[in-house]
Amino acid sequence: MHTQWRVALCAVFTTVAAAFVGVVTPNALLAQSRAAPACSGKVYGQGRRAICLPQGAASFADSVVSFAPGARPSEGDWAQPRFALGEPDYTRTTAPGFLSLGCDGVLVLRFDDNALVDVDGPDLYVFEVGPAVEATELAVSVDGRTWLEVGRVEGARAELELSGVIDPDEAYRYVRLTNRSRTCGGRHSGADIDAVAAVGSALRLALDAAVLFDVASSTLKAEANGAIANAAAIIRERRATRVLIEGHTDSDGDNAANDALSLARASAVRDALAAAGVERSVLRVRGHGERRPVAPNDTPANKARNRRVDLLIR
């Protein structure tokens, strides 16, 4: 029986067929991870409800962007959106640790240290918990403003295969969940969300433009050598097959100039990574100018956060 359990657990990429429900303790999660050598990351759940996440704990949503619980919200701790972040920690329906969306609840989450990308098999997994599995509509976005509706999880399915739906060359950092349960109300109103994971996950490294470049310049400073060397080491260690290098600016200045500067900076980082030993054929560049801020451009500190070069490592 133990051998059969191991085989089922290791085949998660082709046999994930059910929502995550039931009690799984941290020790049980660790034991499952050790018992599944075919999984290159970490296994969550048990048996047919197991899911292998190659990026492990880094696969999960990190930040709450917004939460609107609707007209019939849940009560107390079950209305706290922070409980939908990080690794799944559901124990029982009476214990805090998950978010009940509410009748018309809408939750927007963000991946900070990774991004959702298209891979073979399931790409997005929702840990919907509790005795009743309720419908949730999902959408994804690269910038938190323009949304792409990708489907619904309900019944015994908690994963979404996004091939043919999302751009295979794009990385999506935002997920929106909208409750579609037909019955809701009471203490646990609507779908119960414990965690959201990007199965197809790209590691995100954000390089501070102030460390890399002088103001309005795309020539790398000498001080940038350390950041480039560290990034190159990570890319080689992970045996990356694709690295998307994205340049970003704040909102100061002309849009066209910002687009050109962001692309030139991404290209400079690409050339430096290639010089540091990264295979040039895996490197791609894009310049987004001011169009994808990570913070409002309303203070000097926030503008500094937006001036960056992101590396999305697959």
PDB file of C-alpha atoms in Angstrom:
ATOM      1  CA  MET A   1       0.000   0.000   0.000  1.00  0.00           C
ATOM      2  CA  HIS A   2       2.837   2.360   0.805  1.00  0.00           C
ATOM      3  CA  THR A   3       4.427   1.731  -2.611  1.00  0.00           C
ATOM      4  CA  GLN A   4       1.139   2.456  -4.354  1.00  0.00           C
ATOM      5  CA  TRP A   5       0.800   5.710  -2.438  1.00  0.00           C
ATOM      6  CA  ARG A   6       4.304   6.763  -3.529  1.00  0.00           C
ATOM      7  CA  VAL A   7       3.583   6.010  -7.173  1.00  0.00           C
ATOM      8  CA  ALA A   8       0.328   7.983  -7.098  1.00  0.00           C
ATOM      9  CA  LEU A   9       2.043  10.882  -5.382  1.00  0.00           C
ATOM     10  CA  CYS A  10       4.855  11.040  -7.923  1.00  0.00           C
ATOM     11  CA  ALA A  11       2.463  11.161 -10.887  1.00  0.00           C
ATOM     12  CA  VAL A  12       0.875  14.444  -9.863  1.00  0.00           C
ATOM     13  CA  PHE A  13       1.585  16.295 -13.107  1.00  0.00           C
ATOM     14  CA  THR A  14      -0.720  13.970 -15.039  1.00  0.00           C
ATOM     15  CA  THR A  15      -3.212  12.883 -12.407  1.00  0.00           C
ATOM     16  CA  VAL A  16      -4.084  15.994 -10.404  1.00  0.00           C
ATOM     17  CA  ALA A  17      -7.863  15.599 -10.347  1.00  0.00           C
ATOM     18  CA  ALA A  18      -9.308  16.909  -7.117  1.00  0.00           C
ATOM     19  CA  ALA A  19      -9.483  19.999  -4.933  1.00  0.00           C
ATOM     20  CA  PHE A  20      -7.355  20.134  -1.817  1.00  0.00           C
ATOM     21  CA  VAL A  21      -9.537  19.280   1.165  1.00  0.00           C
ATOM     22  CA  GLY A  22      -8.792  17.642   4.483  1.00  0.00           C
ATOM     23  CA  VAL A  23      -6.179  18.079   7.186  1.00  0.00           C
ATOM     24  CA  VAL A  24      -2.507  18.216   6.229  1.00  0.00           C
ATOM     25  CA  THR A  25      -0.023  19.199   8.935  1.00  0.00           C
ATOM     26  CA  PRO A  26       3.401  20.750   8.237  1.00  0.00           C
ATOM     27  CA  ASN A  27       5.054  17.458   9.262  1.00  0.00           C
ATOM     28  CA  ALA A  28       2.861  15.578   6.805  1.00  0.00           C
ATOM     29  CA  LEU A  29       3.803  18.001   4.044  1.00  0.00           C
ATOM     30  CA  LEU A  30       7.484  17.452   4.774  1.00  0.00           C
ATOM     31  CA  ALA A  31       7.061  13.689   4.805  1.00  0.00           C
ATOM     32  CA  GLN A  32       5.258  13.775   1.463  1.00  0.00           C
ATOM     33  CA  SER A  33       7.998  15.914  -0.057  1.00  0.00           C
ATOM     34  CA  ARG A  34      10.655  13.410   1.037  1.00  0.00           C
ATOM     35  CA  ALA A  35       8.561  10.484  -0.160  1.00  0.00           C
ATOM     36  CA  ALA A  36       8.221  11.786  -3.730  1.00  0.00           C
ATOM     37  CA  PRO A  37      11.666  11.792  -5.413  1.00  0.00           C
ATOM     38  CA  ALA A  38      10.084  12.336  -8.867  1.00  0.00           C
ATOM     39  CA  CYS A  39       8.884  15.779  -7.773  1.00  0.00           C
ATOM     40  CA  SER A  40      11.646  18.332  -8.251  1.00  0.00           C
ATOM     41  CA  GLY A  41      10.043  20.735  -5.760  1.00  0.00           C
ATOM     42  CA  LYS A  42       7.526  20.068  -3.002  1.00  0.00           C
ATOM     43  CA  VAL A  43       4.312  18.042  -2.871  1.00  0.00           C
ATOM     44  CA  TYR A  44       1.184  19.432  -1.222  1.00  0.00           C
ATOM     45  CA  GLY A  45      -1.871  17.338  -0.411  1.00  0.00           C
ATOM     46  CA  GLN A  46      -2.298  13.572  -0.383  1.00  0.00           C
ATOM     47  CA  GLY A  47      -2.912  10.804  -2.920  1.00  0.00           C
ATOM     48  CA  ARG A  48      -5.054  11.878  -5.878  1.00  0.00           C
ATOM     49  CA  ARG A  49      -5.332  15.314  -4.286  1.00  0.00           C
ATOM     50  CA  ALA A  50      -1.580  15.845  -4.351  1.00  0.00           C
ATOM     51  CA  ILE A  51       0.063  18.563  -6.419  1.00  0.00           C
ATOM     52  CA  CYS A  52       3.773  18.942  -7.155  1.00  0.00           C
ATOM     53  CA  LEU A  53       5.008  22.537  -7.169  1.00  0.00           C
ATOM     54  CA  PRO A  54       8.501  22.811  -8.676  1.00  0.00           C
ATOM     55  CA  GLN A  55       9.140  26.155  -6.930  1.00  0.00           C
ATOM     56  CA  GLY A  56       7.906  24.893  -3.553  1.00  0.00           C
ATOM     57  CA  ALA A  57       6.891  27.634  -1.110  1.00  0.00           C
ATOM     58  CA  ALA A  58       7.810  30.328  -3.645  1.00  0.00           C
ATOM     59  CA  SER A  59       4.892  29.189  -5.844  1.00  0.00           C
ATOM     60  CA  PHE A  60       2.212  30.851  -3.703  1.00  0.00           C
ATOM     61  CA  ALA A  61       0.631  34.297  -3.897  1.00  0.00           C
ATOM     62  CA  ASP A  62       2.437  36.794  -1.658  1.00  0.00           C
ATOM     63  CA  SER A  63       0.324  39.950  -1.386  1.00  0.00           C
ATOM     64  CA  VAL A  64      -3.310  41.030  -1.185  1.00  0.00           C
ATOM     65  CA  VAL A  65      -3.983  43.791  -3.705  1.00  0.00           C
ATOM     66  CA  SER A  66      -7.694  44.194  -2.905  1.00  0.00           C
ATOM     67  CA  PHE A  67     -10.660  42.370  -1.428  1.00  0.00           C
ATOM     68  CA  ALA A  68     -14.366  43.208  -1.833  1.00  0.00           C
ATOM     69  CA  PRO A  69     -16.471  40.727   0.201  1.00  0.00           C
ATOM     70  CA  GLY A  70     -19.787  41.635  -1.453  1.00  0.00           C
ATOM     71  CA  ALA A  71     -23.227  42.105   0.108  1.00  0.00           C
ATOM     72  CA  ARG A  72     -23.150  38.958   2.264  1.00  0.00           C
ATOM     73  CA  PRO A  73     -19.621  38.680   3.664  1.00  0.00           C
ATOM     74  CA  SER A  74     -18.232  36.033   5.960  1.00  0.00           C
ATOM     75  CA  GLU A  75     -17.684  36.666   9.648  1.00  0.00           C
ATOM     76  CA  GLY A  76     -14.633  37.336  11.807  1.00  0.00           C
ATOM     77  CA  ASP A  77     -11.375  35.612  10.876  1.00  0.00           C
ATOM     78  CA  TRP A  78     -12.983  34.023   7.819  1.00  0.00           C
ATOM     79  CA  ALA A  79     -13.273  37.449   6.193  1.00  0.00           C
ATOM     80  CA  GLN A  80      -9.524  38.180   6.438  1.00  0.00           C
ATOM     81  CA  PRO A  81      -7.882  38.050   2.973  1.00  0.00           C
ATOM     82  CA  ARG A  82      -4.384  37.538   4.399  1.00  0.00           C
ATOM     83  CA  PHE A  83      -5.342  33.939   5.134  1.00  0.00           C
ATOM     84  CA  ALA A  84      -5.353  33.232   1.371  1.00  0.00           C
ATOM     85  CA  LEU A  85      -1.611  33.970   1.129  1.00  0.00           C
ATOM     86  CA  GLY A  86       1.373  31.660   1.377  1.00  0.00           C
ATOM     87  CA  GLU A  87       1.417  27.904   1.769  1.00  0.00           C
ATOM     88  CA  PRO A  88      -1.814  26.021   2.588  1.00  0.00           C
ATOM     89  CA  ASP A  89      -2.372  25.598   6.320  1.00  0.00           C
ATOM     90  CA  TYR A  90      -5.997  24.468   6.562  1.00  0.00           C
ATOM     91  CA  THR A  91      -6.774  22.241   9.572  1.00  0.00           C
ATOM     92  CA  ARG A  92     -10.538  22.390  10.164  1.00  0.00           C
ATOM     93  CA  THR A  93     -13.514  24.582   9.340  1.00  0.00           C
ATOM     94  CA  THR A  94     -13.647  26.089  12.838  1.00  0.00           C
ATOM     95  CA  ALA A  95     -10.006  27.250  12.842  1.00  0.00           C
ATOM     96  CA  PRO A  96      -8.723  30.458  11.203  1.00  0.00           C
ATOM     97  CA  GLY A  97      -6.397  30.016   8.259  1.00  0.00           C
ATOM     98  CA  PHE A  98      -8.532  30.440   5.141  1.00  0.00           C
ATOM     99  CA  LEU A  99     -10.665  33.127   3.521  1.00  0.00           C
ATOM    100  CA  SER A 100     -14.367  32.711   2.694  1.00  0.00           C
ATOM    101  CA  LEU A 101     -14.948  35.002  -0.284  1.00  0.00           C
ATOM    102  CA  GLY A 102     -18.557  36.033   0.456  1.00  0.00           C
ATOM    103  CA  CYS A 103     -21.518  35.820  -1.914  1.00  0.00           C
ATOM    104  CA  ASP A 104     -20.149  38.211  -4.538  1.00  0.00           C
ATOM    105  CA  GLY A 105     -16.654  38.423  -3.109  1.00  0.00           C
ATOM    106  CA  VAL A 106     -13.727  39.419  -5.326  1.00  0.00           C
ATOM    107  CA  LEU A 107     -10.127  38.857  -4.222  1.00  0.00           C
ATOM    108  CA  VAL A 108      -7.042  40.098  -6.105  1.00  0.00           C
ATOM    109  CA  LEU A 109      -3.674  38.575  -5.197  1.00  0.00           C
ATOM    110  CA  ARG A 110      -0.147  39.250  -6.434  1.00  0.00           C
ATOM    111  CA  PHE A 111       2.924  37.065  -6.873  1.00  0.00           C
ATOM    112  CA  ASP A 112       5.986  39.023  -5.748  1.00  0.00           C
ATOM    113  CA  ASP A 113       8.935  36.612  -5.919  1.00  0.00           C
ATOM    114  CA  ASN A 114       7.606  34.659  -8.888  1.00  0.00           C
ATOM    115  CA  ALA A 115       5.151  34.910 -11.779  1.00  0.00           C
ATOM    116  CA  LEU A 116       2.633  32.626 -13.471  1.00  0.00           C
ATOM    117  CA  VAL A 117       3.776  31.237 -16.829  1.00  0.00           C
ATOM    118  CA  ASP A 118       2.502  28.615 -19.256  1.00  0.00           C
ATOM    119  CA  VAL A 119       4.011  25.122 -18.818  1.00  0.00           C
ATOM    120  CA  ASP A 120       3.001  21.600 -19.805  1.00  0.00           C
ATOM    121  CA  GLY A 121       0.130  20.440 -17.584  1.00  0.00           C
ATOM    122  CA  PRO A 122      -1.703  22.498 -14.940  1.00  0.00           C
ATOM    123  CA  ASP A 123      -0.540  26.104 -14.582  1.00  0.00           C
ATOM    124  CA  LEU A 124      -2.652  27.507 -11.732  1.00  0.00           C
ATOM    125  CA  TYR A 125      -3.893  25.668  -8.633  1.00  0.00           C
ATOM    126  CA  VAL A 126      -6.427  26.861  -6.061  1.00  0.00           C
ATOM    127  CA  PHE A 127      -6.516  25.251  -2.628  1.00  0.00           C
ATOM    128  CA  GLU A 128     -10.280  25.449  -2.044  1.00  0.00           C
ATOM    129  CA  VAL A 129     -11.033  23.809   1.288  1.00  0.00           C
ATOM    130  CA  GLY A 130     -13.863  22.789   3.592  1.00  0.00           C
ATOM    131  CA  PRO A 131     -16.575  20.130   3.311  1.00  0.00           C
ATOM    132  CA  ALA A 132     -18.257  21.809   0.306  1.00  0.00           C
ATOM    133  CA  VAL A 133     -16.346  22.623  -2.872  1.00  0.00           C
ATOM    134  CA  GLU A 134     -17.754  25.822  -4.368  1.00  0.00           C
ATOM    135  CA  ALA A 135     -17.264  27.517  -7.720  1.00  0.00           C
ATOM    136  CA  THR A 136     -14.704  30.265  -8.214  1.00  0.00           C
ATOM    137  CA  GLU A 137     -14.093  32.258 -11.392  1.00  0.00           C
ATOM    138  CA  LEU A 138     -10.468  33.124 -12.135  1.00  0.00           C
ATOM    139  CA  ALA A 139      -8.730  35.813 -14.167  1.00  0.00           C
ATOM    140  CA  VAL A 140      -5.045  36.717 -14.547  1.00  0.00           C
ATOM    141  CA  SER A 141      -3.202  39.914 -15.384  1.00  0.00           C
ATOM    142  CA  VAL A 142       0.328  41.086 -16.086  1.00  0.00           C
ATOM    143  CA  ASP A 143      -0.220  44.525 -14.568  1.00  0.00           C
ATOM    144  CA  GLY A 144      -3.290  44.314 -12.295  1.00  0.00           C
ATOM    145  CA  ARG A 145      -5.337  46.496 -14.651  1.00  0.00           C
ATOM    146  CA  THR A 146      -6.081  44.536 -17.827  1.00  0.00           C
ATOM    147  CA  TRP A 147      -7.606  41.134 -17.056  1.00  0.00           C
ATOM    148  CA  LEU A 148      -7.824  37.885 -18.978  1.00  0.00           C
ATOM    149  CA  GLU A 149     -10.626  35.536 -17.923  1.00  0.00           C
ATOM    150  CA  VAL A 150      -9.156  32.031 -17.782  1.00  0.00           C
ATOM    151  CA  GLY A 151     -11.904  29.808 -16.381  1.00  0.00           C
ATOM    152  CA  ARG A 152     -13.594  28.348 -13.338  1.00  0.00           C
ATOM    153  CA  VAL A 153     -12.610  25.852 -10.665  1.00  0.00           C
ATOM    154  CA  GLU A 154     -15.406  23.874  -9.067  1.00  0.00           C
ATOM    155  CA  GLY A 155     -16.513  20.372  -8.172  1.00  0.00           C
ATOM    156  CA  ALA A 156     -13.524  18.051  -8.013  1.00  0.00           C
ATOM    157  CA  ARG A 157     -11.173  20.247 -10.070  1.00  0.00           C
ATOM    158  CA  ALA A 158      -8.888  22.844  -8.542  1.00  0.00           C
ATOM    159  CA  GLU A 159      -6.353  23.328 -11.323  1.00  0.00           C
ATOM    160  CA  LEU A 160      -6.398  25.269 -14.590  1.00  0.00           C
ATOM    161  CA  GLU A 161      -4.480  24.401 -17.738  1.00  0.00           C
ATOM    162  CA  LEU A 162      -3.861  27.733 -19.452  1.00  0.00           C
ATOM    163  CA  SER A 163      -2.173  26.635 -22.684  1.00  0.00           C
ATOM    164  CA  GLY A 164      -3.879  28.377 -25.576  1.00  0.00           C
ATOM    165  CA  VAL A 165      -5.419  30.914 -23.181  1.00  0.00           C
ATOM    166  CA  ILE A 166      -2.485  32.957 -21.912  1.00  0.00           C
ATOM    167  CA  ASP A 167       0.456  34.299 -23.905  1.00  0.00           C
ATOM    168  CA  PRO A 168       3.233  31.664 -23.671  1.00  0.00           C
ATOM    169  CA  ASP A 169       5.872  34.415 -23.745  1.00  0.00           C
ATOM    170  CA  GLU A 170       4.254  36.483 -20.990  1.00  0.00           C
ATOM    171  CA  ALA A 171       4.466  36.346 -17.185  1.00  0.00           C
ATOM    172  CA  TYR A 172       1.349  37.029 -15.098  1.00  0.00           C
ATOM    173  CA  ARG A 173       1.740  38.376 -11.568  1.00  0.00           C
ATOM    174  CA  TYR A 174      -1.903  39.013 -10.629  1.00  0.00           C
ATOM    175  CA  VAL A 175      -4.773  36.594 -10.017  1.00  0.00           C
ATOM    176  CA  ARG A 176      -8.399  37.575  -9.431  1.00  0.00           C
ATOM    177  CA  LEU A 177     -10.857  35.179  -7.765  1.00  0.00           C
ATOM    178  CA  THR A 178     -14.602  35.847  -7.919  1.00  0.00           C
ATOM    179  CA  ASN A 179     -17.050  33.739  -5.927  1.00  0.00           C
ATOM    180  CA  ARG A 180     -19.591  31.906  -8.111  1.00  0.00           C
ATOM    181  CA  SER A 181     -21.110  29.690  -5.441  1.00  0.00           C
ATOM    182  CA  ARG A 182     -24.895  29.325  -5.746  1.00  0.00           C
ATOM    183  CA  THR A 183     -25.330  29.049  -2.000  1.00  0.00           C
ATOM    184  CA  CYS A 184     -23.619  31.456   0.352  1.00  0.00           C
ATOM    185  CA  GLY A 185     -24.124  33.275   3.608  1.00  0.00           C
ATOM    186  CA  GLY A 186     -23.363  32.696   7.274  1.00  0.00           C
ATOM    187  CA  ARG A 187     -19.985  32.475   8.963  1.00  0.00           C
ATOM    188  CA  HIS A 188     -18.309  30.801   5.952  1.00  0.00           C
ATOM    189  CA  SER A 189     -19.927  32.618   3.045  1.00  0.00           C
ATOM    190  CA  GLY A 190     -18.896  31.602  -0.449  1.00  0.00           C
ATOM    191  CA  ALA A 191     -15.858  29.646  -1.629  1.00  0.00           C
ATOM    192  CA  ASP A 192     -13.206  28.948   1.015  1.00  0.00           C
ATOM    193  CA  ILE A 193      -9.699  29.787  -0.235  1.00  0.00           C
ATOM    194  CA  ASP A 194      -6.630  28.567   1.631  1.00  0.00           C
ATOM    195  CA  ALA A 195      -3.924  29.314  -0.960  1.00  0.00           C
ATOM    196  CA  VAL A 196      -3.314  30.017  -4.642  1.00  0.00           C
ATOM    197  CA  ALA A 197      -0.262  28.583  -6.394  1.00  0.00           C
ATOM    198  CA  ALA A 198       1.406  29.125  -9.745  1.00  0.00           C
ATOM    199  CA  VAL A 199       2.301  25.586 -10.825  1.00  0.00           C
ATOM    200  CA  GLY A 200       3.928  27.065 -13.903  1.00  0.00           C
ATOM    201  CA  SER A 201       6.129  29.471 -11.995  1.00  0.00           C
ATOM    202  CA  ALA A 202       9.009  31.702 -13.075  1.00  0.00           C
ATOM    203  CA  LEU A 203      11.392  33.002 -10.426  1.00  0.00           C
ATOM    204  CA  ARG A 204      11.394  36.810 -10.318  1.00  0.00           C
ATOM    205  CA  LEU A 205      14.523  38.793  -9.486  1.00  0.00           C
ATOM    206  CA  ALA A 206      14.074  42.568  -9.262  1.00  0.00           C
ATOM    207  CA  LEU A 207      17.282  44.561  -9.805  1.00  0.00           C
ATOM    208  CA  ASP A 208      17.311  48.135  -8.514  1.00  0.00           C
ATOM    209  CA  ALA A 209      17.973  50.522 -11.398  1.00  0.00           C
ATOM    210  CA  ALA A 210      19.841  52.870  -9.021  1.00  0.00           C
ATOM    211  CA  VAL A 211      22.417  50.134  -8.426  1.00  0.00           C
ATOM    212  CA  LEU A 212      22.752  49.402 -12.134  1.00  0.00           C
ATOM    213  CA  PHE A 213      22.578  52.783 -13.877  1.00  0.00           C
ATOM    214  CA  ASP A 214      23.052  56.500 -13.454  1.00  0.00           C
ATOM    215  CA  VAL A 215      19.990  58.721 -13.977  1.00  0.00           C
ATOM    216  CA  ALA A 216      18.689  58.604 -17.583  1.00  0.00           C
ATOM    217  CA  SER A 217      21.562  56.300 -18.569  1.00  0.00           C
ATOM    218  CA  SER A 218      21.583  52.748 -19.956  1.00  0.00           C
ATOM    219  CA  THR A 219      25.307  52.205 -19.362  1.00  0.00           C
ATOM    220  CA  LEU A 220      25.940  49.814 -16.488  1.00  0.00           C
ATOM    221  CA  LYS A 221      27.920  51.234 -13.580  1.00  0.00           C
ATOM    222  CA  ALA A 222      30.913  49.442 -12.104  1.00  0.00           C
ATOM    223  CA  GLU A 223      28.852  48.878  -8.957  1.00  0.00           C
ATOM    224  CA  ALA A 224      26.458  46.735 -11.003  1.00  0.00           C
ATOM    225  CA  ASN A 225      29.010  43.931 -11.404  1.00  0.00           C
ATOM    226  CA  GLY A 226      28.036  42.234  -8.153  1.00  0.00           C
ATOM    227  CA  ALA A 227      24.304  42.215  -8.947  1.00  0.00           C
ATOM    228  CA  ILE A 228      24.965  40.869 -12.456  1.00  0.00           C
ATOM    229  CA  ALA A 229      27.286  38.139 -11.149  1.00  0.00           C
ATOM    230  CA  ASN A 230      24.721  37.033  -8.545  1.00  0.00           C
ATOM    231  CA  ALA A 231      21.931  36.928 -11.138  1.00  0.00           C
ATOM    232  CA  ALA A 232      24.095  34.950 -13.567  1.00  0.00           C
ATOM    233  CA  ALA A 233      24.916  32.413 -10.849  1.00  0.00           C
ATOM    234  CA  ILE A 234      21.214  31.902 -10.081  1.00  0.00           C
ATOM    235  CA  ILE A 235      20.354  31.477 -13.762  1.00  0.00           C
ATOM    236  CA  ARG A 236      23.100  28.881 -14.247  1.00  0.00           C
ATOM    237  CA  GLU A 237      22.218  27.057 -11.027  1.00  0.00           C
ATOM    238  CA  ARG A 238      18.590  26.717 -12.121  1.00  0.00           C
ATOM    239  CA  ARG A 239      19.571  25.642 -15.636  1.00  0.00           C
ATOM    240  CA  ALA A 240      17.163  28.203 -17.020  1.00  0.00           C
ATOM    241  CA  THR A 241      15.685  27.533 -20.443  1.00  0.00           C
ATOM    242  CA  ARG A 242      14.378  31.089 -20.812  1.00  0.00           C
ATOM    243  CA  VAL A 243      15.054  34.365 -19.037  1.00  0.00           C
ATOM    244  CA  LEU A 244      12.822  37.348 -19.773  1.00  0.00           C
ATOM    245  CA  ILE A 245      14.573  40.630 -18.945  1.00  0.00           C
ATOM    246  CA  GLU A 246      12.122  43.500 -18.488  1.00  0.00           C
ATOM    247  CA  GLY A 247      13.094  47.142 -18.100  1.00  0.00           C
ATOM    248  CA  HIS A 248      10.820  49.523 -16.145  1.00  0.00           C
ATOM    249  CA  THR A 249      10.839  53.244 -15.348  1.00  0.00           C
ATOM    250  CA  ASP A 250       8.837  55.607 -13.186  1.00  0.00           C
ATOM    251  CA  SER A 251       6.294  58.052 -14.659  1.00  0.00           C
ATOM    252  CA  ASP A 252       8.641  61.038 -14.919  1.00  0.00           C
ATOM    253  CA  GLY A 253       9.437  62.211 -18.428  1.00  0.00           C
ATOM    254  CA  ASP A 254       8.107  61.446 -21.873  1.00  0.00           C
ATOM    255  CA  ASN A 255       6.430  58.080 -22.504  1.00  0.00           C
ATOM    256  CA  ALA A 256       8.398  57.349 -25.662  1.00  0.00           C
ATOM    257  CA  ALA A 257      11.677  58.237 -23.959  1.00  0.00           C
ATOM    258  CA  ASN A 258      10.824  55.982 -21.022  1.00  0.00           C
ATOM    259  CA  ASP A 259      10.025  53.108 -23.388  1.00  0.00           C
ATOM    260  CA  ALA A 260      13.361  53.523 -25.155  1.00  0.00           C
ATOM    261  CA  LEU A 261      15.302  53.826 -21.893  1.00  0.00           C
ATOM    262  CA  SER A 262      13.683  50.750 -20.357  1.00  0.00           C
ATOM    263  CA  LEU A 263      14.474  48.647 -23.442  1.00  0.00           C
ATOM    264  CA  ALA A 264      18.056  49.920 -23.590  1.00  0.00           C
ATOM    265  CA  ARG A 265      18.568  49.043 -19.925  1.00  0.00           C
ATOM    266  CA  ALA A 266      17.128  45.552 -20.388  1.00  0.00           C
ATOM    267  CA  SER A 267      19.454  45.068 -23.354  1.00  0.00           C
ATOM    268  CA  ALA A 268      22.452  46.216 -21.317  1.00  0.00           C
ATOM    269  CA  VAL A 269      21.627  43.659 -18.610  1.00  0.00           C
ATOM    270  CA  ARG A 270      21.252  40.944 -21.273  1.00  0.00           C
ATOM    271  CA  ASP A 271      24.691  41.725 -22.685  1.00  0.00           C
ATOM    272  CA  ALA A 272      26.251  41.714 -19.223  1.00  0.00           C
ATOM    273  CA  LEU A 273      24.650  38.370 -18.319  1.00  0.00           C
ATOM    274  CA  ALA A 274      25.925  36.861 -21.559  1.00  0.00           C
ATOM    275  CA  ALA A 275      29.408  38.180 -20.765  1.00  0.00           C
ATOM    276  CA  ALA A 276      29.087  36.561 -17.317  1.00  0.00           C
ATOM    277  CA  GLY A 277      28.573  33.129 -18.868  1.00  0.00           C
ATOM    278  CA  VAL A 278      24.806  32.857 -19.383  1.00  0.00           C
ATOM    279  CA  GLU A 279      23.837  31.294 -22.712  1.00  0.00           C
ATOM    280  CA  ARG A 280      22.727  34.234 -24.843  1.00  0.00           C
ATOM    281  CA  SER A 281      20.079  32.183 -26.669  1.00  0.00           C
ATOM    282  CA  VAL A 282      17.933  31.885 -23.498  1.00  0.00           C
ATOM    283  CA  LEU A 283      17.846  35.656 -22.896  1.00  0.00           C
ATOM    284  CA  ARG A 284      14.938  37.824 -24.110  1.00  0.00           C
ATOM    285  CA  VAL A 285      14.429  41.555 -23.533  1.00  0.00           C
ATOM    286  CA  ARG A 286      11.417  43.835 -23.253  1.00  0.00           C
ATOM    287  CA  GLY A 287      10.979  47.484 -22.337  1.00  0.00           C
ATOM    288  CA  HIS A 288       7.765  48.407 -20.545  1.00  0.00           C
ATOM    289  CA  GLY A 289       8.548  52.002 -19.680  1.00  0.00           C
ATOM    290  CA  GLU A 290       6.182  53.253 -16.985  1.00  0.00           C
ATOM    291  CA  ARG A 291       3.290  50.902 -17.852  1.00  0.00           C
ATOM    292  CA  ARG A 292       3.831  48.248 -15.169  1.00  0.00           C
ATOM    293  CA  PRO A 293       4.517  49.963 -11.839  1.00  0.00           C
ATOM    294  CA  VAL A 294       4.794  47.956  -8.627  1.00  0.00           C
ATOM    295  CA  ALA A 295       3.761  51.017  -6.589  1.00  0.00           C
ATOM    296  CA  PRO A 296       1.941  54.316  -7.250  1.00  0.00           C
ATOM    297  CA  ASN A 297       4.227  56.964  -8.724  1.00  0.00           C
ATOM    298  CA  ASP A 298       3.295  59.382  -5.935  1.00  0.00           C
ATOM    299  CA  THR A 299       6.434  59.593  -3.762  1.00  0.00           C
ATOM    300  CA  PRO A 300      10.197  59.504  -4.394  1.00  0.00           C
ATOM    301  CA  ALA A 301      10.402  56.143  -2.601  1.00  0.00           C
ATOM    302  CA  ASN A 302       7.674  54.590  -4.746  1.00  0.00           C
ATOM    303  CA  LYS A 303       9.196  55.956  -7.927  1.00  0.00           C
ATOM    304  CA  ALA A 304      12.498  54.361  -6.934  1.00  0.00           C
ATOM    305  CA  ARG A 305      10.723  50.997  -6.582  1.00  0.00           C
ATOM    306  CA  ASN A 306       9.341  51.340 -10.103  1.00  0.00           C
ATOM    307  CA  ARG A 307      12.769  52.028 -11.635  1.00  0.00           C
ATOM    308  CA  ARG A 308      13.964  48.456 -11.960  1.00  0.00           C
ATOM    309  CA  VAL A 309      14.973  45.596 -14.229  1.00  0.00           C
ATOM    310  CA  ASP A 310      13.041  42.373 -13.617  1.00  0.00           C
ATOM    311  CA  LEU A 311      14.453  38.961 -14.484  1.00  0.00           C
ATOM    312  CA  LEU A 312      11.817  36.238 -14.944  1.00  0.00           C
ATOM    313  CA  ILE A 313      13.691  32.937 -14.864  1.00  0.00           C
ATOM    314  CA  ARG A 314      12.022  29.772 -16.183  1.00  0.00           C
TER     315      ARG A 314
END
